[in-house]
Amino acid sequence: MLTKRVIPCLDVARGRVVRGVKFSADKDAGDPIELARRYNAEGADELVFYDITASHEGRGLFLDLLEQCARELFIPLCAGGGLATVDDLHATLRSGADKTSINSAAVRTPDLINDGARRFGSQCIVLSIDALRTVEPDGRRWWQVHVNGGRKATGIDAVAWAVEGVQRGAGELVLNSIDADGTREGYDLDLLRTVSSRVEVPVVASGGAGTLAHFTEAFDLGNAHAVLAASVFHYGVFSVPQVKGHLRAHGLPVRL
Amino acid sequence: MMRTDAIAIVDYGAGNLRSVVHAVAHAGLQAVVTDDPAVIRNAPGVILPGVGAAADTMANLRSRDLVGVVHDVIAASTPFLGVCMGMQALFTVSEEGGRHGCLDAFPGTVRRFSPGLSIPHMGWNRVHQVRPHPIWDGIDDGAHFYFVHSYFVDPGDETIVIGATDYGVRFPAVIARGSVVATQCHPEKSAAPGLRLYANFGRIVRGTLPSGVPASEEVA
């Protein structure tokens, strides 16, 4: 049986891992290479390496760091942040990533998903979606896709965008709840469940993990395939083995 | 050309070989990344990695004149390790994106997982050691390996399967016959058990581990 994956996420800015709260960086959380080594040794199922500044000037440094991290890892590595062209995806894969995570650029140019999947295979194309709960004056509730690090509303329905992204060739979805990010109040389970029921590809829960119960909920109630978390791991609130032990105690298959 | 000590990692232009190179080096093996048929023919061991689609893989192998080379090194009983697409390509035909003839080193068809499952089969799954083989040395039966694929091998001869994994169906995770071992999973992304598998392959290449199971021990 496929195990439930636990994925630490390194949000990197100017060569350091930073902690994000509701999508803005506020605190230093350590050295990316040191953390990569630690998570590999602790039994993380995968690692995400995310360039949150995503500035053009920072790209060289980012790829260099990515390459150094990749050397420490014998688990899958997904990298993203500001990737906008097929050439960006190629450079990221060449630097040692197994998958690329695309977000804002895919909203602006949806063909990036198709082109990336055709060139590198769907398994290399992870569509990352930043979604904010939105309530209309008439009471209608929906999740709205945001871009540019969660700062800009697009008017696009996140569930419809997830379905379209998969049709275009995305091999995995990461659902980042802007409401929950960094709050440690739990994943957005409604969003996870809604999207999981509509797509065939794995769905990764992101944003909001704060207690061990939040991880089990993402699988049991959100039907996620994997859970991603950042600050709770970096600051040692939980270790990866602790989370996996908790999942196993709740009858979920994990790799220990 | 002189015979060298370096295992040949076949580079047919299919994506990123870096993780295979890192894992092989970490496992203490000396290796060279090459698409030179002469280097591959003379190597003491050959690794055929691969990600991507079957049709592209075969087109790339053909355009680099590597189809005959792969057949020759297998016929010469050179220790050979196929990984992921490098396993699927060894079979007769792949149904990925139509029907594409593959290397046909072993009879079998590469099929897509049934609808209703989450596809790709992406993540860590157990590999059950259904037949003994030296490549398993030091690896726990049922150890988790990392997979990412949408198609699996349906072999014509079930007795080549040495490792099996369950995902809707029970499919071959590792096959072996003669000097060939091939894995559907990615040992280079499978932490300690994966590195051990590469190390064992290195020992097979050096001759410190047998390349197969003696006939008397074969499970019928």
Short mmCIF file of C-alpha atoms in Angstrom, two decimals:
data_model
loop_
_atom_site.label_atom_id
_atom_site.label_comp_id
_atom_site.label_asym_id
_atom_site.label_seq_id
_atom_site.Cartn_x
_atom_site.Cartn_y
_atom_site.Cartn_z
CA MET A 1 0.00 0.00 0.00
CA LEU A 2 1.21 3.48 -0.84
CA THR A 3 2.24 5.22 2.36
CA LYS A 4 1.07 8.66 3.43
CA ARG A 5 3.88 11.10 2.78
CA VAL A 6 5.23 13.65 5.25
CA ILE A 7 7.05 16.50 3.53
CA PRO A 8 9.02 19.28 5.22
CA CYS A 9 9.09 22.48 3.19
CA LEU A 10 12.09 24.80 3.13
CA ASP A 11 11.00 28.35 2.30
CA VAL A 12 14.22 29.98 1.21
CA ALA A 13 15.02 33.69 0.99
CA ARG A 14 18.51 35.08 0.35
CA GLY A 15 20.12 31.75 1.10
CA ARG A 16 18.35 31.12 4.41
CA VAL A 17 15.26 29.17 5.39
CA VAL A 18 12.62 31.61 6.67
CA ARG A 19 9.36 31.19 8.42
CA GLY A 20 6.26 32.45 6.67
CA VAL A 21 3.03 33.58 8.31
CA LYS A 22 0.08 34.13 6.03
CA PHE A 23 2.55 34.28 3.18
CA SER A 24 4.98 36.88 4.45
CA ALA A 25 8.43 35.96 5.71
CA ASP A 26 9.18 37.05 9.22
CA LYS A 27 11.80 34.94 10.89
CA ASP A 28 15.01 33.10 10.17
CA ALA A 29 14.60 29.34 10.51
CA GLY A 30 18.00 28.00 9.64
CA ASP A 31 20.49 26.85 7.06
CA PRO A 32 18.87 25.03 4.11
CA ILE A 33 21.63 22.47 3.65
CA GLU A 34 21.76 21.63 7.33
CA LEU A 35 17.97 21.23 7.41
CA ALA A 36 17.95 19.13 4.22
CA ARG A 37 20.50 16.79 5.76
CA ARG A 38 18.51 16.55 8.96
CA TYR A 39 15.19 15.79 7.25
CA ASN A 40 16.79 13.18 4.99
CA ALA A 41 18.21 11.44 8.08
CA GLU A 42 14.95 11.74 10.03
CA GLY A 43 12.96 9.88 7.41
CA ALA A 44 11.17 12.67 5.55
CA ASP A 45 9.44 11.18 2.51
CA GLU A 46 10.28 14.08 0.30
CA LEU A 47 11.53 17.64 0.59
CA VAL A 48 10.20 20.85 -0.94
CA PHE A 49 12.61 23.67 -1.60
CA TYR A 50 10.84 26.92 -2.25
CA ASP A 51 12.35 30.23 -3.30
CA ILE A 52 9.97 32.69 -1.67
CA THR A 53 11.72 35.81 -2.88
CA ALA A 54 11.79 34.46 -6.42
CA SER A 55 13.60 37.50 -7.64
CA HIS A 56 15.55 37.28 -10.83
CA GLU A 57 18.78 38.28 -9.03
CA GLY A 58 18.24 35.57 -6.43
CA ARG A 59 17.81 32.79 -8.99
CA GLY A 60 21.51 31.96 -9.35
CA LEU A 61 21.97 31.65 -5.62
CA PHE A 62 18.81 29.57 -5.39
CA LEU A 63 19.94 27.07 -8.04
CA ASP A 64 23.34 26.83 -6.40
CA LEU A 65 21.77 26.09 -3.03
CA LEU A 66 19.33 23.67 -4.62
CA GLU A 67 22.23 21.76 -6.10
CA GLN A 68 23.97 21.58 -2.74
CA CYS A 69 20.77 20.37 -1.07
CA ALA A 70 20.17 17.76 -3.77
CA ARG A 71 23.56 16.28 -3.00
CA GLU A 72 22.47 15.65 0.60
CA LEU A 73 19.26 13.91 -0.35
CA PHE A 74 18.39 10.36 -1.32
CA ILE A 75 14.69 11.13 -1.24
CA PRO A 76 12.64 13.04 -3.82
CA LEU A 77 13.13 16.79 -4.03
CA CYS A 78 10.61 19.27 -5.38
CA ALA A 79 11.67 22.86 -6.09
CA GLY A 80 9.80 25.97 -7.02
CA GLY A 81 9.26 29.67 -6.56
CA GLY A 82 8.93 32.07 -9.44
CA LEU A 83 9.41 29.44 -12.15
CA ALA A 84 7.94 31.01 -15.28
CA THR A 85 9.27 29.29 -18.39
CA VAL A 86 10.11 25.81 -19.63
CA ASP A 87 13.75 26.90 -19.44
CA ASP A 88 13.29 27.71 -15.74
CA LEU A 89 11.87 24.23 -15.19
CA HIS A 90 14.76 22.71 -17.08
CA ALA A 91 17.36 24.63 -15.03
CA THR A 92 15.65 23.54 -11.82
CA LEU A 93 15.59 19.87 -12.84
CA ARG A 94 19.21 20.09 -13.97
CA SER A 95 20.15 21.43 -10.55
CA GLY A 96 18.92 18.23 -8.97
CA ALA A 97 15.18 18.64 -8.41
CA ASP A 98 12.98 15.67 -9.28
CA LYS A 99 9.89 17.80 -9.64
CA THR A 100 9.16 21.44 -10.27
CA SER A 101 6.44 23.38 -8.54
CA ILE A 102 4.72 26.07 -10.58
CA ASN A 103 2.22 28.59 -9.30
CA SER A 104 1.70 32.21 -10.47
CA ALA A 105 3.20 31.67 -13.91
CA ALA A 106 0.83 28.78 -14.57
CA VAL A 107 -2.12 31.07 -13.81
CA ARG A 108 -0.78 33.71 -16.19
CA THR A 109 0.28 31.18 -18.86
CA PRO A 110 -1.59 27.90 -18.37
CA ASP A 111 0.23 26.36 -21.35
CA LEU A 112 3.32 26.21 -19.14
CA ILE A 113 1.71 23.14 -17.55
CA ASN A 114 1.14 21.46 -20.91
CA ASP A 115 4.57 22.38 -22.26
CA GLY A 116 6.34 21.27 -19.07
CA ALA A 117 4.45 17.98 -18.91
CA ARG A 118 5.16 17.26 -22.57
CA ARG A 119 8.86 18.02 -22.21
CA PHE A 120 9.63 16.46 -18.80
CA GLY A 121 6.63 14.25 -18.01
CA SER A 122 3.66 14.93 -15.73
CA GLN A 123 5.54 13.51 -12.75
CA CYS A 124 7.85 16.54 -12.91
CA ILE A 125 5.05 19.12 -12.93
CA VAL A 126 3.51 19.99 -9.58
CA LEU A 127 0.80 22.63 -9.71
CA SER A 128 0.86 24.67 -6.52
CA ILE A 129 -2.30 26.65 -5.82
CA ASP A 130 -2.61 29.47 -3.27
CA ALA A 131 -6.26 29.60 -2.27
CA LEU A 132 -8.14 32.06 -0.05
CA ARG A 133 -11.62 31.42 1.30
CA THR A 134 -13.88 34.06 -0.17
CA VAL A 135 -17.44 34.91 0.84
CA GLU A 136 -19.60 36.83 -1.61
CA PRO A 137 -22.15 39.46 -0.44
CA ASP A 138 -24.89 36.94 -1.34
CA GLY A 139 -23.29 34.42 1.02
CA ARG A 140 -21.75 32.21 -1.66
CA ARG A 141 -18.50 30.69 -0.39
CA TRP A 142 -15.64 29.67 -2.61
CA TRP A 143 -11.86 29.47 -2.77
CA GLN A 144 -10.16 32.10 -4.84
CA VAL A 145 -6.78 31.56 -6.51
CA HIS A 146 -4.19 34.17 -5.53
CA VAL A 147 -0.85 34.80 -7.20
CA ASN A 148 2.38 36.66 -6.46
CA GLY A 149 2.95 34.99 -3.13
CA GLY A 150 -0.70 35.17 -2.17
CA ARG A 151 -0.87 38.94 -2.61
CA LYS A 152 -3.02 39.24 -5.71
CA ALA A 153 -6.55 37.93 -6.19
CA THR A 154 -7.33 36.50 -9.62
CA GLY A 155 -11.08 35.87 -9.59
CA ILE A 156 -10.32 32.24 -10.52
CA ASP A 157 -12.04 29.40 -8.69
CA ALA A 158 -9.37 27.22 -7.08
CA VAL A 159 -11.27 23.94 -7.48
CA ALA A 160 -11.91 24.56 -11.19
CA TRP A 161 -8.27 25.59 -11.64
CA ALA A 162 -7.09 22.39 -9.94
CA VAL A 163 -9.19 20.29 -12.32
CA GLU A 164 -7.97 22.25 -15.35
CA GLY A 165 -4.36 21.97 -14.19
CA VAL A 166 -4.61 18.19 -14.03
CA GLN A 167 -6.25 18.05 -17.46
CA ARG A 168 -3.35 20.11 -18.79
CA GLY A 169 -0.84 17.62 -17.39
CA ALA A 170 0.02 18.43 -13.77
CA GLY A 171 1.05 15.22 -12.01
CA GLU A 172 0.43 16.45 -8.48
CA LEU A 173 -1.35 19.33 -6.73
CA VAL A 174 -0.21 21.26 -3.69
CA LEU A 175 -3.06 23.17 -2.05
CA ASN A 176 -1.82 26.06 0.05
CA SER A 177 -4.45 27.61 2.22
CA ILE A 178 -3.63 31.30 2.62
CA ASP A 179 -6.08 31.51 5.54
CA ALA A 180 -4.31 28.74 7.40
CA ASP A 181 -0.67 29.44 6.44
CA GLY A 182 1.54 29.73 9.52
CA THR A 183 -1.43 29.90 11.91
CA ARG A 184 -1.00 26.34 13.20
CA GLU A 185 -4.78 26.07 13.33
CA GLY A 186 -5.10 23.14 10.96
CA TYR A 187 -5.25 22.45 7.24
CA ASP A 188 -8.24 23.62 5.19
CA LEU A 189 -9.98 20.23 5.16
CA ASP A 190 -12.95 21.34 3.04
CA LEU A 191 -10.65 22.53 0.30
CA LEU A 192 -8.63 19.31 0.40
CA ARG A 193 -11.67 17.07 0.33
CA THR A 194 -13.34 19.02 -2.46
CA VAL A 195 -10.31 18.95 -4.73
CA SER A 196 -9.35 15.34 -3.91
CA SER A 197 -12.77 14.15 -5.01
CA ARG A 198 -12.36 15.84 -8.39
CA VAL A 199 -8.89 14.77 -9.53
CA GLU A 200 -6.98 11.53 -10.09
CA VAL A 201 -3.52 12.85 -9.15
CA PRO A 202 -2.09 13.06 -5.61
CA VAL A 203 -3.11 16.09 -3.55
CA VAL A 204 -0.72 17.58 -1.00
CA ALA A 205 -2.04 19.53 2.00
CA SER A 206 -0.14 22.70 2.83
CA GLY A 207 -0.58 25.45 5.38
CA GLY A 208 -1.82 25.34 8.94
CA ALA A 209 -0.31 22.30 10.64
CA GLY A 210 0.01 22.96 14.35
CA THR A 211 -0.94 19.79 16.23
CA LEU A 212 -0.38 16.12 15.54
CA ALA A 213 -4.12 15.71 15.03
CA HIS A 214 -3.97 18.16 12.12
CA PHE A 215 -1.82 15.71 10.17
CA THR A 216 -4.20 12.78 10.64
CA GLU A 217 -7.17 15.00 9.76
CA ALA A 218 -5.60 15.95 6.44
CA PHE A 219 -5.62 12.27 5.47
CA ASP A 220 -8.77 11.02 7.21
CA LEU A 221 -11.01 14.01 6.57
CA GLY A 222 -9.23 15.83 3.74
CA ASN A 223 -8.33 12.71 1.69
CA ALA A 224 -4.87 14.16 1.08
CA HIS A 225 -2.04 11.95 -0.18
CA ALA A 226 0.66 13.90 1.58
CA VAL A 227 1.10 16.62 4.18
CA LEU A 228 3.52 19.46 3.88
CA ALA A 229 4.66 21.59 6.80
CA ALA A 230 7.44 24.06 7.46
CA SER A 231 7.79 25.90 10.74
CA VAL A 232 6.60 23.09 13.03
CA PHE A 233 9.48 21.01 11.71
CA HIS A 234 12.13 23.75 11.52
CA TYR A 235 11.52 24.91 15.08
CA GLY A 236 11.33 21.38 16.41
CA VAL A 237 7.69 21.58 17.53
CA PHE A 238 7.44 18.10 16.02
CA SER A 239 10.01 15.87 14.40
CA VAL A 240 9.21 13.91 11.26
CA PRO A 241 9.37 10.57 13.14
CA GLN A 242 6.95 11.95 15.73
CA VAL A 243 4.40 12.86 13.06
CA LYS A 244 4.81 9.49 11.36
CA GLY A 245 4.51 7.65 14.65
CA HIS A 246 1.26 9.49 15.31
CA LEU A 247 -0.08 8.64 11.84
CA ARG A 248 0.82 4.99 12.31
CA ALA A 249 -0.89 4.89 15.72
CA HIS A 250 -4.01 6.06 13.89
CA GLY A 251 -3.82 3.20 11.43
CA LEU A 252 -2.39 5.18 8.53
CA PRO A 253 0.37 3.49 6.46
CA VAL A 254 3.69 5.30 6.80
CA ARG A 255 7.34 4.57 6.09
CA LEU A 256 9.24 4.44 9.35
CA MET B 1 39.20 0.15 -26.07
CA MET B 2 40.56 -0.84 -22.69
CA ARG B 3 38.19 -2.38 -20.26
CA THR B 4 37.73 0.09 -17.41
CA ASP B 5 36.58 -0.23 -13.82
CA ALA B 6 33.83 2.34 -14.19
CA ILE B 7 30.21 1.26 -14.46
CA ALA B 8 28.56 2.88 -17.47
CA ILE B 9 25.46 4.94 -16.71
CA VAL B 10 23.79 5.17 -20.08
CA ASP B 11 22.95 8.76 -21.01
CA TYR B 12 20.42 8.76 -23.81
CA GLY B 13 19.30 12.35 -23.23
CA ALA B 14 16.36 11.40 -21.07
CA GLY B 15 16.23 13.89 -18.27
CA ASN B 16 18.23 14.15 -15.14
CA LEU B 17 20.82 11.48 -14.33
CA ARG B 18 22.26 13.48 -11.46
CA SER B 19 20.39 11.64 -8.71
CA VAL B 20 21.50 8.26 -10.07
CA VAL B 21 25.08 9.52 -10.27
CA HIS B 22 24.95 10.81 -6.67
CA ALA B 23 23.47 7.60 -5.31
CA VAL B 24 25.93 5.42 -7.20
CA ALA B 25 28.85 7.51 -5.90
CA HIS B 26 27.45 7.46 -2.37
CA ALA B 27 27.23 3.66 -2.59
CA GLY B 28 30.95 3.64 -3.34
CA LEU B 29 30.75 2.71 -7.01
CA GLN B 30 32.93 4.20 -9.68
CA ALA B 31 30.80 5.22 -12.65
CA VAL B 32 30.88 7.19 -15.85
CA VAL B 33 27.93 8.84 -17.60
CA THR B 34 28.17 8.08 -21.30
CA ASP B 35 26.35 7.53 -24.57
CA ASP B 36 29.46 6.10 -26.23
CA PRO B 37 28.66 2.56 -27.44
CA ALA B 38 32.30 1.50 -27.10
CA VAL B 39 32.51 2.66 -23.47
CA ILE B 40 29.23 0.91 -22.65
CA ARG B 41 30.28 -2.34 -24.34
CA ASN B 42 33.54 -2.41 -22.41
CA ALA B 43 32.17 -1.42 -19.02
CA PRO B 44 32.15 -4.07 -16.26
CA GLY B 45 28.56 -3.10 -15.46
CA VAL B 46 25.83 -1.04 -17.08
CA ILE B 47 23.02 1.04 -15.57
CA LEU B 48 20.12 2.05 -17.83
CA PRO B 49 18.22 4.79 -15.97
CA GLY B 50 15.26 6.66 -17.29
CA VAL B 51 12.33 8.89 -16.79
CA GLY B 52 9.89 10.03 -19.42
CA ALA B 53 7.79 8.30 -22.02
CA ALA B 54 8.44 4.91 -23.66
CA ALA B 55 8.30 6.23 -27.22
CA ASP B 56 10.84 8.97 -26.44
CA THR B 57 13.10 6.51 -24.68
CA MET B 58 13.16 4.14 -27.63
CA ALA B 59 13.62 7.02 -30.10
CA ASN B 60 16.55 8.31 -28.04
CA LEU B 61 18.15 4.86 -27.80
CA ARG B 62 17.75 4.32 -31.56
CA SER B 63 19.10 7.74 -32.54
CA ARG B 64 22.22 7.07 -30.46
CA ASP B 65 22.67 3.54 -31.86
CA LEU B 66 22.27 2.09 -28.38
CA VAL B 67 19.63 -0.59 -29.02
CA GLY B 68 22.13 -3.15 -30.25
CA VAL B 69 24.54 -2.17 -27.48
CA VAL B 70 21.99 -2.95 -24.76
CA HIS B 71 21.24 -6.33 -26.37
CA ASP B 72 24.95 -7.10 -26.66
CA VAL B 73 25.85 -6.31 -23.06
CA ILE B 74 22.92 -8.41 -21.84
CA ALA B 75 23.95 -11.28 -24.16
CA ALA B 76 27.52 -10.97 -22.85
CA SER B 77 26.21 -11.43 -19.28
CA THR B 78 27.55 -8.04 -18.20
CA PRO B 79 25.87 -7.07 -14.91
CA PHE B 80 23.03 -4.79 -15.95
CA LEU B 81 20.69 -2.63 -13.87
CA GLY B 82 17.61 -1.03 -15.43
CA VAL B 83 15.76 1.64 -13.46
CA CYS B 84 12.12 2.71 -13.99
CA MET B 85 11.84 3.42 -17.73
CA GLY B 86 15.12 1.51 -18.01
CA MET B 87 13.16 -1.51 -16.77
CA GLN B 88 10.03 -0.98 -18.88
CA ALA B 89 12.12 -0.54 -22.04
CA LEU B 90 13.48 -4.09 -21.66
CA PHE B 91 10.08 -5.61 -22.46
CA THR B 92 8.34 -6.31 -25.77
CA VAL B 93 5.84 -3.53 -26.08
CA SER B 94 4.60 -0.51 -24.13
CA GLU B 95 1.02 0.73 -24.26
CA GLU B 96 2.08 4.21 -23.15
CA GLY B 97 0.65 6.66 -25.67
CA GLY B 98 -0.28 3.96 -28.21
CA ARG B 99 1.68 0.77 -28.79
CA HIS B 100 5.42 1.13 -28.98
CA GLY B 101 7.87 -1.66 -29.62
CA CYS B 102 10.60 -1.75 -26.98
CA LEU B 103 13.86 -3.69 -26.60
CA ASP B 104 12.17 -7.10 -26.19
CA ALA B 105 14.96 -8.49 -24.02
CA PHE B 106 12.13 -10.12 -22.04
CA PRO B 107 8.60 -10.96 -23.18
CA GLY B 108 5.94 -8.73 -21.68
CA THR B 109 3.68 -5.73 -22.06
CA VAL B 110 3.87 -2.41 -20.23
CA ARG B 111 0.33 -1.46 -19.18
CA ARG B 112 -1.37 1.50 -17.50
CA PHE B 113 -2.79 1.20 -14.00
CA SER B 114 -6.55 0.80 -13.94
CA PRO B 115 -8.75 3.89 -13.62
CA GLY B 116 -10.00 4.50 -10.10
CA LEU B 117 -6.50 4.51 -8.65
CA SER B 118 -4.61 7.70 -8.05
CA ILE B 119 -2.23 7.95 -11.03
CA PRO B 120 0.74 8.32 -11.13
CA HIS B 121 1.55 5.75 -8.47
CA MET B 122 3.69 8.30 -6.65
CA GLY B 123 5.32 7.75 -3.29
CA TRP B 124 6.72 5.05 -1.04
CA ASN B 125 5.46 1.50 -1.23
CA ARG B 126 6.60 -1.86 0.06
CA VAL B 127 8.65 -4.21 -2.11
CA HIS B 128 7.96 -7.83 -1.21
CA GLN B 129 10.88 -10.13 -1.95
CA VAL B 130 8.97 -12.91 -3.71
CA ARG B 131 12.13 -14.70 -4.90
CA PRO B 132 15.62 -14.82 -3.42
CA HIS B 133 18.36 -12.86 -5.19
CA PRO B 134 21.77 -11.49 -4.18
CA ILE B 135 20.54 -7.93 -4.90
CA TRP B 136 18.41 -8.25 -1.73
CA ASP B 137 21.43 -8.71 0.50
CA GLY B 138 20.97 -6.57 3.63
CA ILE B 139 17.59 -5.19 2.50
CA ASP B 140 14.53 -6.03 4.59
CA ASP B 141 11.70 -7.94 2.94
CA GLY B 142 8.87 -5.40 2.60
CA ALA B 143 11.21 -2.38 2.72
CA HIS B 144 9.74 0.82 1.31
CA PHE B 145 11.03 2.13 -2.00
CA TYR B 146 10.06 5.29 -3.89
CA PHE B 147 7.94 4.94 -7.02
CA VAL B 148 6.66 7.38 -9.58
CA HIS B 149 5.04 5.82 -12.65
CA SER B 150 1.72 5.39 -14.40
CA TYR B 151 2.56 2.15 -16.25
CA PHE B 152 3.78 -1.20 -14.98
CA VAL B 153 5.27 -4.35 -16.52
CA ASP B 154 3.04 -7.36 -17.16
CA PRO B 155 5.74 -9.97 -17.85
CA GLY B 156 5.29 -12.98 -20.11
CA ASP B 157 7.30 -15.05 -17.64
CA GLU B 158 6.30 -14.54 -14.00
CA THR B 159 9.41 -16.32 -12.75
CA ILE B 160 11.58 -13.27 -13.53
CA VAL B 161 9.79 -11.30 -10.78
CA ILE B 162 11.91 -11.12 -7.61
CA GLY B 163 10.17 -8.14 -5.98
CA ALA B 164 6.46 -7.37 -6.08
CA THR B 165 4.41 -4.35 -4.99
CA ASP B 166 0.68 -3.90 -4.49
CA TYR B 167 -1.16 -0.98 -6.02
CA GLY B 168 -4.59 -2.07 -7.15
CA VAL B 169 -2.79 -4.97 -8.79
CA ARG B 170 0.34 -6.80 -7.69
CA PHE B 171 2.98 -5.66 -10.16
CA PRO B 172 6.71 -6.37 -10.62
CA ALA B 173 8.81 -3.88 -8.65
CA VAL B 174 12.06 -5.72 -9.38
CA ILE B 175 12.80 -8.37 -12.01
CA ALA B 176 15.96 -10.40 -12.51
CA ARG B 177 17.20 -12.97 -14.99
CA GLY B 178 20.78 -13.97 -15.67
CA SER B 179 22.97 -10.91 -15.19
CA VAL B 180 20.05 -8.47 -15.48
CA VAL B 181 18.30 -6.77 -12.57
CA ALA B 182 15.69 -4.08 -13.21
CA THR B 183 13.62 -1.99 -10.84
CA GLN B 184 10.37 -0.12 -11.36
CA CYS B 185 11.12 1.88 -8.21
CA HIS B 186 13.85 4.50 -7.96
CA PRO B 187 16.58 3.17 -5.64
CA GLU B 188 18.40 6.52 -5.94
CA LYS B 189 15.40 8.16 -4.24
CA SER B 190 14.71 5.36 -1.76
CA ALA B 191 16.99 6.31 1.12
CA ALA B 192 18.96 3.51 2.84
CA PRO B 193 17.45 0.44 1.11
CA GLY B 194 17.96 2.06 -2.29
CA LEU B 195 21.58 2.91 -1.60
CA ARG B 196 22.08 -0.67 -0.43
CA LEU B 197 20.64 -1.95 -3.71
CA TYR B 198 23.17 0.12 -5.66
CA ALA B 199 25.95 -1.07 -3.36
CA ASN B 200 24.87 -4.67 -3.97
CA PHE B 201 24.90 -4.07 -7.71
CA GLY B 202 28.44 -2.74 -7.29
CA ARG B 203 29.41 -5.94 -5.47
CA ILE B 204 27.89 -8.01 -8.28
CA VAL B 205 29.96 -6.00 -10.78
CA ARG B 206 33.13 -6.56 -8.74
CA GLY B 207 32.32 -10.23 -8.41
CA THR B 208 32.07 -10.20 -4.61
CA LEU B 209 28.39 -11.06 -4.81
CA PRO B 210 26.95 -13.58 -7.31
CA SER B 211 24.95 -12.10 -10.18
CA GLY B 212 22.06 -14.48 -9.73
CA VAL B 213 20.65 -17.31 -7.72
CA PRO B 214 22.22 -20.74 -8.38
CA ALA B 215 19.76 -22.90 -10.34
CA SER B 216 19.43 -25.33 -7.42
CA GLU B 217 18.05 -22.54 -5.24
CA GLU B 218 15.60 -21.18 -7.81
CA VAL B 219 12.06 -21.15 -6.55
CA ALA B 220 9.89 -22.97 -9.04
#
